[in-house]
CSV table of C-alpha atoms in Angstrom, one decimal:
chain,number,residue,atom,x,y,z
A,168,UNK,CA,45.0,99.3,-44.7
A,169,UNK,CA,43.0,101.6,-42.4
A,170,UNK,CA,40.7,100.0,-39.9
A,171,UNK,CA,41.4,96.5,-41.3
A,172,UNK,CA,41.3,94.7,-37.9
A,173,UNK,CA,38.1,96.4,-36.8
A,174,UNK,CA,36.4,95.7,-40.1
A,175,UNK,CA,37.5,92.1,-40.1
A,176,UNK,CA,36.2,91.6,-36.6
A,177,UNK,CA,32.9,93.1,-37.5
A,178,UNK,CA,32.7,91.1,-40.7
A,179,UNK,CA,33.4,87.9,-38.6
A,180,UNK,CA,30.4,88.7,-36.4
A,181,UNK,CA,28.2,89.3,-39.3
A,182,UNK,CA,29.2,86.4,-41.5
A,183,UNK,CA,29.9,83.7,-38.9
A,184,UNK,CA,32.7,82.5,-41.1
A,185,UNK,CA,36.4,83.6,-41.2
A,186,UNK,CA,36.8,83.0,-44.9
A,187,UNK,CA,33.6,84.8,-45.8
A,188,UNK,CA,34.7,87.7,-43.5
A,189,UNK,CA,38.0,87.9,-45.3
A,190,UNK,CA,36.2,88.1,-48.7
A,191,UNK,CA,33.8,90.6,-47.3
A,192,UNK,CA,36.6,92.9,-46.1
A,193,UNK,CA,38.4,92.5,-49.3
A,194,UNK,CA,35.3,93.4,-51.3
A,195,UNK,CA,34.7,96.4,-49.0
A,196,UNK,CA,38.2,97.8,-49.7
A,197,UNK,CA,37.7,97.2,-53.5
A,198,UNK,CA,34.4,99.0,-53.4
A,199,UNK,CA,35.9,101.8,-51.3
A,200,UNK,CA,38.8,102.3,-53.7
A,201,UNK,CA,36.5,102.3,-56.7
A,202,UNK,CA,34.1,104.7,-55.1
A,203,UNK,CA,36.6,106.9,-53.2
A,204,UNK,CA,35.6,109.9,-55.3
A,205,UNK,CA,32.2,109.6,-53.5
A,206,UNK,CA,33.9,110.1,-50.1
A,207,UNK,CA,33.5,113.7,-49.1
A,208,UNK,CA,36.7,115.1,-47.5
A,209,UNK,CA,36.0,116.2,-43.9
A,210,UNK,CA,33.3,113.6,-43.3
A,211,UNK,CA,33.7,110.5,-41.2
A,212,UNK,CA,35.8,108.0,-43.1
A,213,UNK,CA,35.2,105.3,-40.4
A,214,UNK,CA,31.4,105.5,-40.8
A,215,UNK,CA,31.8,105.6,-44.6
A,216,UNK,CA,33.8,102.4,-44.8
A,217,UNK,CA,31.7,100.6,-42.2
A,218,UNK,CA,28.6,101.5,-44.3
A,219,UNK,CA,30.2,100.0,-47.3
A,220,UNK,CA,31.0,96.8,-45.4
A,221,UNK,CA,27.5,96.6,-44.0
A,222,UNK,CA,25.8,97.2,-47.4
A,223,UNK,CA,28.1,94.7,-49.0
A,224,UNK,CA,27.2,92.1,-46.4
A,225,UNK,CA,23.5,92.8,-46.6
A,226,UNK,CA,23.5,92.3,-50.3
A,227,UNK,CA,25.6,89.1,-50.1
A,228,UNK,CA,24.3,85.6,-50.1
A,229,UNK,CA,25.2,85.3,-46.4
A,230,UNK,CA,23.7,88.6,-45.4
A,231,UNK,CA,20.4,87.9,-47.1
A,232,UNK,CA,19.9,84.9,-44.9
A,233,UNK,CA,21.6,86.3,-41.8
A,234,UNK,CA,19.9,85.1,-38.6
A,235,UNK,CA,22.8,84.6,-36.1
A,236,UNK,CA,26.1,86.0,-35.1
A,237,UNK,CA,29.5,84.2,-35.3
A,238,UNK,CA,30.4,82.1,-32.3
A,239,UNK,CA,33.9,82.7,-31.1
A,240,UNK,CA,36.4,80.0,-31.9
A,241,UNK,CA,38.3,78.4,-29.0
A,242,UNK,CA,41.4,80.4,-30.0
A,243,UNK,CA,39.4,83.7,-29.6
A,244,UNK,CA,38.0,82.7,-26.2
A,245,UNK,CA,38.5,85.0,-23.3
A,246,UNK,CA,41.8,84.7,-21.6
A,247,UNK,CA,41.6,83.6,-18.0
A,248,UNK,CA,42.0,86.5,-15.6
A,249,UNK,CA,45.0,86.7,-13.4
A,250,UNK,CA,44.5,85.7,-9.8
A,251,UNK,CA,43.3,82.7,-7.8
A,252,UNK,CA,40.9,80.5,-9.7
A,253,UNK,CA,39.3,77.3,-9.3
A,254,UNK,CA,37.8,75.0,-11.9
A,255,UNK,CA,34.4,76.1,-10.7
A,256,UNK,CA,35.1,79.8,-11.3
A,257,UNK,CA,36.4,79.1,-14.7
A,258,UNK,CA,33.3,77.0,-15.5
A,259,UNK,CA,31.0,79.8,-14.3
A,260,UNK,CA,32.8,82.4,-16.3
A,261,UNK,CA,32.7,80.2,-19.5
A,262,UNK,CA,29.1,79.4,-18.9
A,263,UNK,CA,28.2,83.1,-18.6
A,264,UNK,CA,30.2,84.0,-21.7
A,265,UNK,CA,28.4,81.3,-23.6
A,266,UNK,CA,25.0,82.6,-22.4
A,267,UNK,CA,25.9,86.1,-23.5
A,268,UNK,CA,27.0,84.9,-26.9
A,269,UNK,CA,23.8,82.8,-27.4
A,270,UNK,CA,21.7,85.8,-26.3
A,271,UNK,CA,23.5,88.0,-28.9
A,272,UNK,CA,23.0,85.4,-31.6
A,273,UNK,CA,19.3,85.4,-30.8
A,274,UNK,CA,18.9,89.1,-31.4
A,275,UNK,CA,17.6,90.3,-34.7
A,276,UNK,CA,20.4,91.6,-37.0
A,277,UNK,CA,19.4,95.3,-36.6
A,278,UNK,CA,19.8,95.0,-32.8
A,279,UNK,CA,23.0,92.9,-33.0
A,280,UNK,CA,24.7,95.3,-35.4
A,281,UNK,CA,23.8,98.4,-33.2
A,282,UNK,CA,25.2,96.7,-30.1
A,283,UNK,CA,28.4,95.6,-31.8
A,284,UNK,CA,29.0,99.0,-33.3
A,285,UNK,CA,28.4,100.7,-30.0
A,286,UNK,CA,29.9,98.3,-27.5
A,287,UNK,CA,32.6,96.5,-29.5
A,288,UNK,CA,33.6,99.1,-32.1
A,289,UNK,CA,33.0,102.0,-29.6
A,290,UNK,CA,31.3,104.1,-32.3
A,291,UNK,CA,29.5,107.3,-31.2
A,292,UNK,CA,25.8,107.6,-31.9
A,293,UNK,CA,26.6,110.0,-34.7
A,294,UNK,CA,29.0,107.4,-36.3
A,295,UNK,CA,26.4,104.7,-36.0
A,296,UNK,CA,23.8,107.0,-37.5
A,297,UNK,CA,26.1,107.7,-40.5
A,298,UNK,CA,27.2,104.0,-40.8
A,299,UNK,CA,23.6,102.6,-40.8
A,300,UNK,CA,22.1,105.6,-42.6
A,301,UNK,CA,19.5,106.1,-39.8
A,302,UNK,CA,18.6,109.1,-37.6
A,303,UNK,CA,20.4,109.4,-34.2
A,304,UNK,CA,17.0,109.0,-32.5
A,305,UNK,CA,16.6,105.6,-34.2
A,306,UNK,CA,20.1,104.6,-33.1
A,307,UNK,CA,19.3,105.5,-29.5
A,308,UNK,CA,15.9,103.7,-29.7
A,309,UNK,CA,17.3,100.5,-31.2
A,310,UNK,CA,20.2,100.5,-28.8
A,311,UNK,CA,17.8,100.8,-25.9
A,312,UNK,CA,15.6,98.1,-27.2
A,313,UNK,CA,18.5,95.8,-28.0
A,314,UNK,CA,19.9,96.2,-24.5
A,315,UNK,CA,16.5,95.5,-23.0
A,316,UNK,CA,16.0,92.4,-25.1
A,317,UNK,CA,19.5,91.2,-24.2
A,318,UNK,CA,18.8,91.8,-20.5
A,319,UNK,CA,15.4,90.1,-20.7
A,320,UNK,CA,17.0,87.1,-22.4
A,321,UNK,CA,19.9,86.9,-19.9
A,322,UNK,CA,18.3,87.5,-16.6
A,323,UNK,CA,16.4,84.3,-16.2
A,324,UNK,CA,19.3,82.2,-17.6
A,325,UNK,CA,21.8,83.9,-15.3
A,326,UNK,CA,19.5,83.3,-12.3
A,327,UNK,CA,19.5,79.6,-13.1
A,328,UNK,CA,23.3,79.4,-13.9
A,329,UNK,CA,25.5,77.7,-11.2
A,330,UNK,CA,27.2,80.2,-8.9
A,331,UNK,CA,30.1,79.4,-6.7
């Protein structure tokens, strides 16, 4: 299945539930197969299938009441970096990761999805524009505002966070 892992990852962030994410991805593929005749050869397949996933999510029960992102399960937590570590450095790293996750969860969905598509899925502005069916200027504007909101949320918290 093309792009399965990436779609599943994005679905997990959107739904906050692995089972719902699996259902969402499955429904996305069903819709993509049914509507494959609407795919125009030579256009961006990745953006097309992400748009199907996003639209399916937004019309779902979960999507209609979406207000937060999926917290990472312990099994998905960052692996510890190689090198000398102390319990304090591990604690600080985990604290900062938790602050980032909470800040992402606090963002409105239209900011979260743009950040995820750009930073996590590494989509170009053009791909994001096609996926979300919005102009590139809107992509750039929302991305800029999302980064600013994230920065404004994190800066005071990181200033208070314990550092070595």
